[in-house]
Amino acid sequence: MSRLISTGARYLTHRLLYMNVYDPSLVSVNTRCVLSYLRTLPRYKHPVSLLSTLCSLVDEKNIVLLGAPGARKTRVGVILGQLTGLPVIDIAEVLEKTWHMSVNQKLQQIGDELFLQEEGEILKSLSITRSIITLTGSNPMHPQSMYHIKKNGIIIYLDVPLEDLLERLEGMKVDHIVGLRPGIPVQEFLQCRQQFYHKWYDIRILCHFGDTSETVAEKVLDALKRHQGSSAFISTRSIAKTPELMKDPSTFTDVLIEGLALDGGLYVPADSLPEITVGEWQRLVEASYAERAQVLLERSVHPDDVPPVKLRKMVKRAYGQNFTCNSIAPIRHLTDNLFLLELFHGPTASFKDFALQMMPQLFAYCMPRTCSYLILMATSGDTGSAVLDGISCLSDNDKQRISVLTFFPEEGISLIQKEQMISYEGENVKTVGVKSNFEFCQTTMKQILTNSNYTGFLTVEYGSALSTANSINWACLLPQVIYHASAYLDLIKQGIIAFGDPVDVCIPTGNFSNVLAAVYAKCMGIPIRKFICASNQNNALTNFIKTGKYDLRYRTVTTSLSPGLDVLRPSNFERYLHLVAHGDGQLMRELFSQLDERNHFQVPDTLLRRIQHNLVSDWCSEEECLAAIYSVHKSAGYILDPHTAVAKVVADRQQDRSCPVIISSTAHPCKFAAGVLQALGVKEIGQHPIDQLQMLNSLNSLPSVHKTVLQRIGKIHVQNWQDSCPADPNVFMDTIENFIQQKFMRVI
Ligand SMILES: *Cc1c(COP(=O)(O)O)cnc(C)c1O
């Protein structure tokens, strides 16, 4: 250990000499502090190993602390220096030594603007490695010097609660802070500063109210370990359990671009999902939806894949102006202990917007610049329009490189869903109807995506690659975790529960992405108790959860009023099985090849008990669904869409009334206007979608009319549209090739 500390001290001496600010007393204080401090820490009985792991963690990089005045960067920096043995360089101190006067004096002498420039120049001239650097509060306002620091540093933002900052600043003299003068409200000043901090950080430490500097330093160390630890992904069918065993672990960028793993499995993180602490969640209770999203995403996506500042831009685009409700995913009391989580305020009126307003942006950011991408989609109705809208929000530049082809089943989806999709026809998007059901579309899509001969051919011939943007793709699941967490936080905000209280969720289940996202929210610390899965008569999954037998031998999909649930082989269920089977890829291979070959499998009893530990399931008939829409409208003046109605029926049957139940309301009723009007007993239902929508609106019930859908449907003429194809995989492949030919240039 002494060797490491003296190395640290040598470094510091060297650096300070280089900077002409050498002060021998500083070094000896540092060394003494480390020794005495380490002895007092029971947690770090083996400082040598801690030091060596951390040194290897940061390589040659600096650990750079950034934050508002009053964030205690300097104190946290000193403690971190003591814990790690790395030299600590406090920029304020460097400035004062260089200027031979205090920061305060300098500021009064030359004013804000020159001050920023001079301090920036000094920061830019520093050449430091393997140190802890604590920035001044104003450093981040000088871009050039920050680029310089960022090149060789992991930048950590100490995000301290406003209350703490205000209290601390009150005790400080404010005349030595850039931009803060008596008379300027401190809160306003701090909010204005935030944008500069947001621009630079790699990792944010969400400090809790009243955290001591020691606690914050420990949080920094934990975050650094996470940052350097494995962020690899494996396929659910991968036999190698740890990424070390695999030659070439996949990153977030890889799984986002590839979508489906080549072995036919789905990508999942090799390690567990990041956990968010109670204190951190509590800070998010008062936060906006976008801020909650930001925190969850930056925790789950490594900054080397997508830096937080880019995520912030994407979040703003995704959950900014284009939702019809400011709170994005509001929660509404229905009756008794039942709450509706309204997930239909996005531009295409279903919960698919949450994933698909975000995912295309991530895709455009991460995709390799060397090739064009065709995103293939099989849709049960709602995914199609959601991805088309998401793609339409991309920049023109990105649209040159990304196109979308959606296949939807002509059987089953509603007229309004169909019109929605067609209304997006444009330069880089195409929609094709298939004379079959969703199962066929989804299975064919999977076959095409894993057919390496075919995909290889497209790449060689056209410089184009295929990917997919439905919930098979990991990047679609993350944005769904956010609204489950957000709903829980909103119940706290409304005073209905306190953090830690259980809630149940009840979710109309098709491909199992929504339930899985709720399970992930629990893994990240939201105390959801039961996950109630609701299906319609296509109940292979809910039956399996009850019996452990997955049996498709005597089943075919039947169409229903709730097409999002017309699924017999929910792709995301494999991720759940993999999770509860503790990552047993071999078992996944066996089970799913049995399902492919023999159309059924059965899981061992021990596994079934683990599945049932959290999951409850049931299904509801078409009649019950219609009756629920009718009775809720009558008693509460609220119109449920058919998917939500299925969940309501199942929630009533399966819940034990001991805690709040959050029902995912996955679509706006207007998308299924014909079915809903039928349920409400309307006798003469108009043939045209626009008539149906107006009829629904005339009932003056909640939820209020979805303006975006209304506008879109008003504009289009479905009669002229006739892209449809037979249920034949070869025709799919021809369609794909033709579209690529049209869209992307041929490679010569
Ligand atoms: C897709 C969809 C579902 C099913 O969600 P999964 O995540 O696939 O289980 C439920 N309701 C609606 C309205 C949908 O569009």
PDB file of C-alpha atoms in Angstrom, residues 25-273:
ATOM      1  CA  SER A  25       2.998  20.805   2.417  1.00  0.00           C
ATOM      2  CA  LEU A  26       0.111  19.682   0.247  1.00  0.00           C
ATOM      3  CA  VAL A  27       1.730  16.375  -0.576  1.00  0.00           C
ATOM      4  CA  SER A  28       2.637  15.474   2.942  1.00  0.00           C
ATOM      5  CA  VAL A  29      -0.818  16.368   4.162  1.00  0.00           C
ATOM      6  CA  ASN A  30      -2.224  14.153   1.476  1.00  0.00           C
ATOM      7  CA  THR A  31      -0.056  11.184   2.432  1.00  0.00           C
ATOM      8  CA  ARG A  32      -0.722  11.528   6.109  1.00  0.00           C
ATOM      9  CA  CYS A  33      -4.428  11.847   5.541  1.00  0.00           C
ATOM     10  CA  VAL A  34      -4.546   8.690   3.498  1.00  0.00           C
ATOM     11  CA  LEU A  35      -2.777   6.621   6.105  1.00  0.00           C
ATOM     12  CA  SER A  36      -4.785   7.815   9.044  1.00  0.00           C
ATOM     13  CA  TYR A  37      -8.052   7.813   7.199  1.00  0.00           C
ATOM     14  CA  LEU A  38      -7.689   4.322   5.835  1.00  0.00           C
ATOM     15  CA  ARG A  39      -7.008   2.984   9.292  1.00  0.00           C
ATOM     16  CA  THR A  40     -10.301   4.348  10.538  1.00  0.00           C
ATOM     17  CA  LEU A  41     -12.381   2.695   7.866  1.00  0.00           C
ATOM     18  CA  PRO A  42     -13.718  -0.723   8.838  1.00  0.00           C
ATOM     19  CA  ARG A  43     -15.133  -1.321   5.395  1.00  0.00           C
ATOM     20  CA  TYR A  44     -11.797  -1.144   3.723  1.00  0.00           C
ATOM     21  CA  LYS A  45      -9.821  -3.718   5.628  1.00  0.00           C
ATOM     22  CA  HIS A  46      -7.830  -4.571   2.540  1.00  0.00           C
ATOM     23  CA  PRO A  47      -6.995  -1.252   1.076  1.00  0.00           C
ATOM     24  CA  VAL A  48      -4.328  -2.730  -1.146  1.00  0.00           C
ATOM     25  CA  SER A  49      -6.798  -4.700  -3.151  1.00  0.00           C
ATOM     26  CA  LEU A  50      -9.200  -1.789  -3.242  1.00  0.00           C
ATOM     27  CA  LEU A  51      -6.479   0.489  -4.498  1.00  0.00           C
ATOM     28  CA  SER A  52      -5.214  -1.852  -7.119  1.00  0.00           C
ATOM     29  CA  THR A  53      -8.661  -2.665  -8.452  1.00  0.00           C
ATOM     30  CA  LEU A  54      -9.572   0.970  -8.634  1.00  0.00           C
ATOM     31  CA  CYS A  55      -6.304   1.935 -10.254  1.00  0.00           C
ATOM     32  CA  SER A  56      -6.909  -0.649 -12.904  1.00  0.00           C
ATOM     33  CA  LEU A  57     -10.497   0.551 -13.134  1.00  0.00           C
ATOM     34  CA  VAL A  58      -9.637   4.013 -14.237  1.00  0.00           C
ATOM     35  CA  ASP A  59      -6.575   3.087 -16.303  1.00  0.00           C
ATOM     36  CA  GLU A  60      -4.717   6.239 -17.159  1.00  0.00           C
ATOM     37  CA  LYS A  61      -7.840   8.318 -16.872  1.00  0.00           C
ATOM     38  CA  ASN A  62      -8.639  11.026 -14.398  1.00  0.00           C
ATOM     39  CA  ILE A  63     -11.667  11.023 -12.197  1.00  0.00           C
ATOM     40  CA  VAL A  64     -13.164  14.462 -12.642  1.00  0.00           C
ATOM     41  CA  LEU A  65     -15.722  15.838 -10.194  1.00  0.00           C
ATOM     42  CA  LEU A  66     -18.160  18.414 -11.410  1.00  0.00           C
ATOM     43  CA  GLY A  67     -21.085  20.113  -9.722  1.00  0.00           C
ATOM     44  CA  ALA A  68     -22.731  23.305  -8.547  1.00  0.00           C
ATOM     45  CA  PRO A  69     -21.171  25.613  -5.973  1.00  0.00           C
ATOM     46  CA  GLY A  70     -21.967  24.014  -2.632  1.00  0.00           C
ATOM     47  CA  ALA A  71     -21.872  20.449  -4.012  1.00  0.00           C
ATOM     48  CA  ARG A  72     -18.745  19.813  -1.896  1.00  0.00           C
ATOM     49  CA  LYS A  73     -16.663  18.658  -4.808  1.00  0.00           C
ATOM     50  CA  THR A  74     -13.430  19.524  -3.028  1.00  0.00           C
ATOM     51  CA  ARG A  75     -14.262  17.600   0.129  1.00  0.00           C
ATOM     52  CA  VAL A  76     -15.504  14.612  -1.783  1.00  0.00           C
ATOM     53  CA  GLY A  77     -12.371  14.781  -3.914  1.00  0.00           C
ATOM     54  CA  VAL A  78     -10.105  14.737  -0.870  1.00  0.00           C
ATOM     55  CA  ILE A  79     -11.904  11.721   0.568  1.00  0.00           C
ATOM     56  CA  LEU A  80     -11.719   9.934  -2.772  1.00  0.00           C
ATOM     57  CA  GLY A  81      -8.003  10.654  -2.849  1.00  0.00           C
ATOM     58  CA  GLN A  82      -7.685   9.109   0.566  1.00  0.00           C
ATOM     59  CA  LEU A  83      -9.706   6.074  -0.385  1.00  0.00           C
ATOM     60  CA  THR A  84      -7.906   5.413  -3.640  1.00  0.00           C
ATOM     61  CA  GLY A  85      -4.433   6.770  -3.113  1.00  0.00           C
ATOM     62  CA  LEU A  86      -4.763   8.799  -6.270  1.00  0.00           C
ATOM     63  CA  PRO A  87      -3.442  12.352  -6.199  1.00  0.00           C
ATOM     64  CA  VAL A  88      -6.078  15.055  -5.867  1.00  0.00           C
ATOM     65  CA  ILE A  89      -5.934  18.230  -7.860  1.00  0.00           C
ATOM     66  CA  ASP A  90      -8.309  20.983  -6.910  1.00  0.00           C
ATOM     67  CA  ILE A  91      -8.632  23.414  -9.781  1.00  0.00           C
ATOM     68  CA  ALA A  92      -9.598  26.322  -7.533  1.00  0.00           C
ATOM     69  CA  GLU A  93      -6.362  25.836  -5.692  1.00  0.00           C
ATOM     70  CA  VAL A  94      -4.385  25.624  -8.921  1.00  0.00           C
ATOM     71  CA  LEU A  95      -5.953  28.888 -10.046  1.00  0.00           C
ATOM     72  CA  GLU A  96      -5.121  30.686  -6.847  1.00  0.00           C
ATOM     73  CA  LYS A  97      -1.535  29.482  -6.907  1.00  0.00           C
ATOM     74  CA  THR A  98      -1.143  30.560 -10.510  1.00  0.00           C
ATOM     75  CA  TRP A  99      -2.733  33.953 -10.002  1.00  0.00           C
ATOM     76  CA  HIS A 100      -1.216  34.561  -6.595  1.00  0.00           C
ATOM     77  CA  MET A 101      -4.548  35.794  -5.418  1.00  0.00           C
ATOM     78  CA  SER A 102      -7.891  34.356  -4.373  1.00  0.00           C
ATOM     79  CA  VAL A 103     -10.548  33.449  -6.908  1.00  0.00           C
ATOM     80  CA  ASN A 104     -12.696  36.076  -5.266  1.00  0.00           C
ATOM     81  CA  GLN A 105     -10.137  38.829  -5.825  1.00  0.00           C
ATOM     82  CA  LYS A 106      -9.569  37.769  -9.407  1.00  0.00           C
ATOM     83  CA  LEU A 107     -13.249  37.787 -10.132  1.00  0.00           C
ATOM     84  CA  GLN A 108     -13.648  41.278  -8.747  1.00  0.00           C
ATOM     85  CA  GLN A 109     -10.605  42.417 -10.690  1.00  0.00           C
ATOM     86  CA  ILE A 110     -11.528  41.223 -14.169  1.00  0.00           C
ATOM     87  CA  GLY A 111     -15.238  40.380 -14.117  1.00  0.00           C
ATOM     88  CA  ASP A 112     -17.161  37.239 -15.086  1.00  0.00           C
ATOM     89  CA  GLU A 113     -16.341  36.970 -18.737  1.00  0.00           C
ATOM     90  CA  LEU A 114     -12.579  37.357 -18.593  1.00  0.00           C
ATOM     91  CA  PHE A 115     -12.517  35.207 -15.503  1.00  0.00           C
ATOM     92  CA  LEU A 116     -14.156  32.325 -17.339  1.00  0.00           C
ATOM     93  CA  GLN A 117     -11.668  32.673 -20.151  1.00  0.00           C
ATOM     94  CA  GLU A 118      -8.604  32.818 -17.966  1.00  0.00           C
ATOM     95  CA  GLU A 119      -9.666  29.916 -15.821  1.00  0.00           C
ATOM     96  CA  GLY A 120     -10.464  27.978 -18.986  1.00  0.00           C
ATOM     97  CA  GLU A 121      -7.016  28.617 -20.424  1.00  0.00           C
ATOM     98  CA  ILE A 122      -5.386  27.332 -17.272  1.00  0.00           C
ATOM     99  CA  LEU A 123      -7.522  24.193 -17.258  1.00  0.00           C
ATOM    100  CA  LYS A 124      -6.682  23.628 -20.906  1.00  0.00           C
ATOM    101  CA  SER A 125      -2.969  23.811 -20.254  1.00  0.00           C
ATOM    102  CA  LEU A 126      -3.024  21.071 -17.635  1.00  0.00           C
ATOM    103  CA  SER A 127      -1.759  17.663 -18.582  1.00  0.00           C
ATOM    104  CA  ILE A 128      -2.808  15.282 -15.891  1.00  0.00           C
ATOM    105  CA  THR A 129      -3.349  11.538 -15.766  1.00  0.00           C
ATOM    106  CA  ARG A 130      -4.525   9.154 -13.090  1.00  0.00           C
ATOM    107  CA  SER A 131      -5.635  11.838 -10.716  1.00  0.00           C
ATOM    108  CA  ILE A 132      -8.742  13.045  -9.071  1.00  0.00           C
ATOM    109  CA  ILE A 133      -9.590  16.482 -10.374  1.00  0.00           C
ATOM    110  CA  THR A 134     -12.158  18.685  -8.705  1.00  0.00           C
ATOM    111  CA  LEU A 135     -13.402  21.366 -11.064  1.00  0.00           C
ATOM    112  CA  THR A 136     -14.672  24.771 -10.097  1.00  0.00           C
ATOM    113  CA  GLY A 137     -18.383  25.361 -10.419  1.00  0.00           C
ATOM    114  CA  SER A 138     -17.790  27.536 -13.466  1.00  0.00           C
ATOM    115  CA  ASN A 139     -15.279  25.369 -15.374  1.00  0.00           C
ATOM    116  CA  PRO A 140     -18.069  23.607 -17.288  1.00  0.00           C
ATOM    117  CA  MET A 141     -19.015  26.934 -18.863  1.00  0.00           C
ATOM    118  CA  HIS A 142     -15.831  26.920 -20.949  1.00  0.00           C
ATOM    119  CA  PRO A 143     -16.275  24.317 -23.706  1.00  0.00           C
ATOM    120  CA  GLN A 144     -12.731  24.089 -25.095  1.00  0.00           C
ATOM    121  CA  SER A 145     -11.135  23.353 -21.773  1.00  0.00           C
ATOM    122  CA  MET A 146     -13.881  20.849 -20.996  1.00  0.00           C
ATOM    123  CA  TYR A 147     -13.241  18.951 -24.234  1.00  0.00           C
ATOM    124  CA  HIS A 148      -9.628  18.778 -23.153  1.00  0.00           C
ATOM    125  CA  ILE A 149     -10.510  17.399 -19.709  1.00  0.00           C
ATOM    126  CA  LYS A 150     -13.102  15.008 -21.070  1.00  0.00           C
ATOM    127  CA  LYS A 151     -10.647  13.401 -23.479  1.00  0.00           C
ATOM    128  CA  ASN A 152      -8.781  11.889 -20.621  1.00  0.00           C
ATOM    129  CA  GLY A 153     -11.274  11.741 -17.808  1.00  0.00           C
ATOM    130  CA  ILE A 154     -14.412  10.142 -16.529  1.00  0.00           C
ATOM    131  CA  ILE A 155     -16.567  13.079 -15.589  1.00  0.00           C
ATOM    132  CA  ILE A 156     -18.727  12.633 -12.530  1.00  0.00           C
ATOM    133  CA  TYR A 157     -21.524  15.013 -11.726  1.00  0.00           C
ATOM    134  CA  LEU A 158     -22.401  15.411  -8.067  1.00  0.00           C
ATOM    135  CA  ASP A 159     -26.094  16.141  -8.442  1.00  0.00           C
ATOM    136  CA  VAL A 160     -26.993  17.482  -5.004  1.00  0.00           C
ATOM    137  CA  PRO A 161     -30.641  18.223  -4.109  1.00  0.00           C
ATOM    138  CA  LEU A 162     -31.604  21.845  -4.461  1.00  0.00           C
ATOM    139  CA  GLU A 163     -32.523  22.143  -0.780  1.00  0.00           C
ATOM    140  CA  ASP A 164     -29.032  21.114   0.244  1.00  0.00           C
ATOM    141  CA  LEU A 165     -27.384  23.509  -2.188  1.00  0.00           C
ATOM    142  CA  LEU A 166     -29.542  26.420  -1.072  1.00  0.00           C
ATOM    143  CA  GLU A 167     -28.777  25.771   2.556  1.00  0.00           C
ATOM    144  CA  ARG A 168     -25.060  25.519   1.933  1.00  0.00           C
ATOM    145  CA  LEU A 169     -24.917  28.569  -0.304  1.00  0.00           C
ATOM    146  CA  GLU A 170     -26.676  30.617   2.310  1.00  0.00           C
ATOM    147  CA  GLY A 171     -23.685  30.089   4.551  1.00  0.00           C
ATOM    148  CA  MET A 172     -21.215  30.975   1.790  1.00  0.00           C
ATOM    149  CA  LYS A 173     -20.144  34.324   0.492  1.00  0.00           C
ATOM    150  CA  VAL A 174     -21.786  34.576  -2.857  1.00  0.00           C
ATOM    151  CA  ASP A 175     -19.678  37.307  -4.385  1.00  0.00           C
ATOM    152  CA  HIS A 176     -17.019  34.909  -5.627  1.00  0.00           C
ATOM    153  CA  ILE A 177     -19.262  32.883  -7.855  1.00  0.00           C
ATOM    154  CA  VAL A 178     -19.576  33.606 -11.553  1.00  0.00           C
ATOM    155  CA  GLY A 179     -23.046  34.829 -12.376  1.00  0.00           C
ATOM    156  CA  LEU A 180     -24.247  35.061  -8.799  1.00  0.00           C
ATOM    157  CA  ARG A 181     -24.706  38.522  -7.374  1.00  0.00           C
ATOM    158  CA  PRO A 182     -26.786  39.799  -4.507  1.00  0.00           C
ATOM    159  CA  GLY A 183     -30.265  40.261  -5.879  1.00  0.00           C
ATOM    160  CA  ILE A 184     -30.238  37.264  -8.222  1.00  0.00           C
ATOM    161  CA  PRO A 185     -32.383  34.483  -6.768  1.00  0.00           C
ATOM    162  CA  VAL A 186     -30.036  31.615  -5.951  1.00  0.00           C
ATOM    163  CA  GLN A 187     -32.506  29.046  -7.192  1.00  0.00           C
ATOM    164  CA  GLU A 188     -32.645  30.696 -10.583  1.00  0.00           C
ATOM    165  CA  PHE A 189     -28.877  30.830 -10.733  1.00  0.00           C
ATOM    166  CA  LEU A 190     -28.585  27.124  -9.914  1.00  0.00           C
ATOM    167  CA  GLN A 191     -31.148  26.150 -12.515  1.00  0.00           C
ATOM    168  CA  CYS A 192     -29.318  28.152 -15.113  1.00  0.00           C
ATOM    169  CA  ARG A 193     -26.056  26.452 -14.228  1.00  0.00           C
ATOM    170  CA  GLN A 194     -27.534  22.973 -14.568  1.00  0.00           C
ATOM    171  CA  GLN A 195     -27.463  22.993 -18.360  1.00  0.00           C
ATOM    172  CA  PHE A 196     -23.673  23.293 -18.276  1.00  0.00           C
ATOM    173  CA  TYR A 197     -23.302  20.365 -15.923  1.00  0.00           C
ATOM    174  CA  HIS A 198     -25.678  18.264 -17.979  1.00  0.00           C
ATOM    175  CA  LYS A 199     -23.521  18.785 -21.021  1.00  0.00           C
ATOM    176  CA  TRP A 200     -20.427  17.052 -19.775  1.00  0.00           C
ATOM    177  CA  TYR A 201     -20.980  14.263 -17.325  1.00  0.00           C
ATOM    178  CA  ASP A 202     -20.473  10.566 -17.971  1.00  0.00           C
ATOM    179  CA  ILE A 203     -21.835   9.469 -14.635  1.00  0.00           C
ATOM    180  CA  ARG A 204     -24.244  11.269 -12.400  1.00  0.00           C
ATOM    181  CA  ILE A 205     -24.338  10.706  -8.650  1.00  0.00           C
ATOM    182  CA  LEU A 206     -27.869  11.373  -7.543  1.00  0.00           C
ATOM    183  CA  CYS A 207     -27.106  12.496  -4.014  1.00  0.00           C
ATOM    184  CA  HIS A 208     -29.751  12.117  -1.380  1.00  0.00           C
ATOM    185  CA  PHE A 209     -30.905  14.942   0.833  1.00  0.00           C
ATOM    186  CA  GLY A 210     -28.384  15.416   3.633  1.00  0.00           C
ATOM    187  CA  ASP A 211     -25.778  12.966   2.302  1.00  0.00           C
ATOM    188  CA  THR A 212     -22.393  13.430   3.967  1.00  0.00           C
ATOM    189  CA  SER A 213     -19.300  13.873   1.825  1.00  0.00           C
ATOM    190  CA  GLU A 214     -18.148  10.422   2.927  1.00  0.00           C
ATOM    191  CA  THR A 215     -21.364   8.861   1.642  1.00  0.00           C
ATOM    192  CA  VAL A 216     -21.081  10.716  -1.619  1.00  0.00           C
ATOM    193  CA  ALA A 217     -17.476   9.549  -2.057  1.00  0.00           C
ATOM    194  CA  GLU A 218     -18.595   5.959  -1.545  1.00  0.00           C
ATOM    195  CA  LYS A 219     -21.345   6.439  -4.106  1.00  0.00           C
ATOM    196  CA  VAL A 220     -18.751   7.704  -6.550  1.00  0.00           C
ATOM    197  CA  LEU A 221     -16.642   4.603  -6.009  1.00  0.00           C
ATOM    198  CA  ASP A 222     -19.648   2.330  -6.473  1.00  0.00           C
ATOM    199  CA  ALA A 223     -20.597   4.133  -9.650  1.00  0.00           C
ATOM    200  CA  LEU A 224     -17.061   3.846 -10.989  1.00  0.00           C
ATOM    201  CA  LYS A 225     -17.068   0.134 -10.340  1.00  0.00           C
ATOM    202  CA  ARG A 226     -20.344  -0.178 -12.203  1.00  0.00           C
ATOM    203  CA  HIS A 227     -18.997   1.933 -15.011  1.00  0.00           C
ATOM    204  CA  GLN A 228     -15.937  -0.251 -15.412  1.00  0.00           C
ATOM    205  CA  GLY A 229     -17.700  -3.527 -14.749  1.00  0.00           C
ATOM    206  CA  SER A 230     -19.246  -5.707 -17.358  1.00  0.00           C
ATOM    207  CA  SER A 231     -21.948  -4.079 -19.427  1.00  0.00           C
ATOM    208  CA  ALA A 232     -22.038  -7.005 -21.809  1.00  0.00           C
ATOM    209  CA  PHE A 233     -25.102  -8.725 -23.200  1.00  0.00           C
ATOM    210  CA  ILE A 234     -25.655 -12.400 -23.845  1.00  0.00           C
ATOM    211  CA  SER A 235     -28.257 -14.336 -25.766  1.00  0.00           C
ATOM    212  CA  THR A 236     -30.878 -16.180 -23.720  1.00  0.00           C
ATOM    213  CA  ARG A 237     -29.653 -19.303 -25.524  1.00  0.00           C
ATOM    214  CA  SER A 238     -25.994 -18.712 -24.856  1.00  0.00           C
ATOM    215  CA  ILE A 239     -24.309 -21.582 -23.017  1.00  0.00           C
ATOM    216  CA  ALA A 240     -21.353 -19.603 -21.729  1.00  0.00           C
ATOM    217  CA  LYS A 241     -22.656 -17.992 -18.566  1.00  0.00           C
ATOM    218  CA  THR A 242     -20.112 -15.248 -18.053  1.00  0.00           C
ATOM    219  CA  PRO A 243     -19.003 -12.845 -20.739  1.00  0.00           C
ATOM    220  CA  GLU A 244     -15.372 -13.649 -19.909  1.00  0.00           C
ATOM    221  CA  LEU A 245     -16.024 -17.081 -21.320  1.00  0.00           C
ATOM    222  CA  MET A 246     -17.220 -15.640 -24.556  1.00  0.00           C
ATOM    223  CA  LYS A 247     -14.698 -14.359 -26.986  1.00  0.00           C
ATOM    224  CA  ASP A 248     -16.542 -11.328 -28.093  1.00  0.00           C
ATOM    225  CA  PRO A 249     -19.204 -10.021 -25.712  1.00  0.00           C
ATOM    226  CA  SER A 250     -21.941  -7.868 -27.215  1.00  0.00           C
ATOM    227  CA  THR A 251     -22.369  -4.257 -26.179  1.00  0.00           C
ATOM    228  CA  PHE A 252     -25.530  -2.200 -25.961  1.00  0.00           C
ATOM    229  CA  THR A 253     -24.752  -0.830 -29.422  1.00  0.00           C
ATOM    230  CA  ASP A 254     -24.418  -4.336 -30.849  1.00  0.00           C
ATOM    231  CA  VAL A 255     -27.696  -5.590 -29.431  1.00  0.00           C
ATOM    232  CA  LEU A 256     -29.505  -2.445 -30.481  1.00  0.00           C
ATOM    233  CA  ILE A 257     -28.336  -2.814 -34.060  1.00  0.00           C
ATOM    234  CA  GLU A 258     -28.689  -6.577 -34.338  1.00  0.00           C
ATOM    235  CA  GLY A 259     -32.051  -6.873 -32.599  1.00  0.00           C
ATOM    236  CA  LEU A 260     -32.287 -10.636 -32.486  1.00  0.00           C
ATOM    237  CA  ALA A 261     -29.321 -12.807 -31.494  1.00  0.00           C
ATOM    238  CA  LEU A 262     -28.085 -15.052 -34.284  1.00  0.00           C
ATOM    239  CA  ASP A 263     -28.765 -18.232 -32.306  1.00  0.00           C
ATOM    240  CA  GLY A 264     -32.452 -17.285 -32.270  1.00  0.00           C
ATOM    241  CA  GLY A 265     -32.407 -16.197 -28.618  1.00  0.00           C
ATOM    242  CA  LEU A 266     -32.954 -12.706 -27.267  1.00  0.00           C
ATOM    243  CA  TYR A 267     -30.329 -10.429 -25.801  1.00  0.00           C
ATOM    244  CA  VAL A 268     -30.279  -9.803 -22.061  1.00  0.00           C
ATOM    245  CA  PRO A 269     -27.658  -8.163 -19.835  1.00  0.00           C
ATOM    246  CA  ALA A 270     -25.003 -10.639 -18.691  1.00  0.00           C
ATOM    247  CA  ASP A 271     -25.171  -9.129 -15.200  1.00  0.00           C
ATOM    248  CA  SER A 272     -28.202  -8.020 -13.288  1.00  0.00           C
ATOM    249  CA  LEU A 273     -29.887  -4.731 -14.103  1.00  0.00           C
TER     250      LEU A 273
END
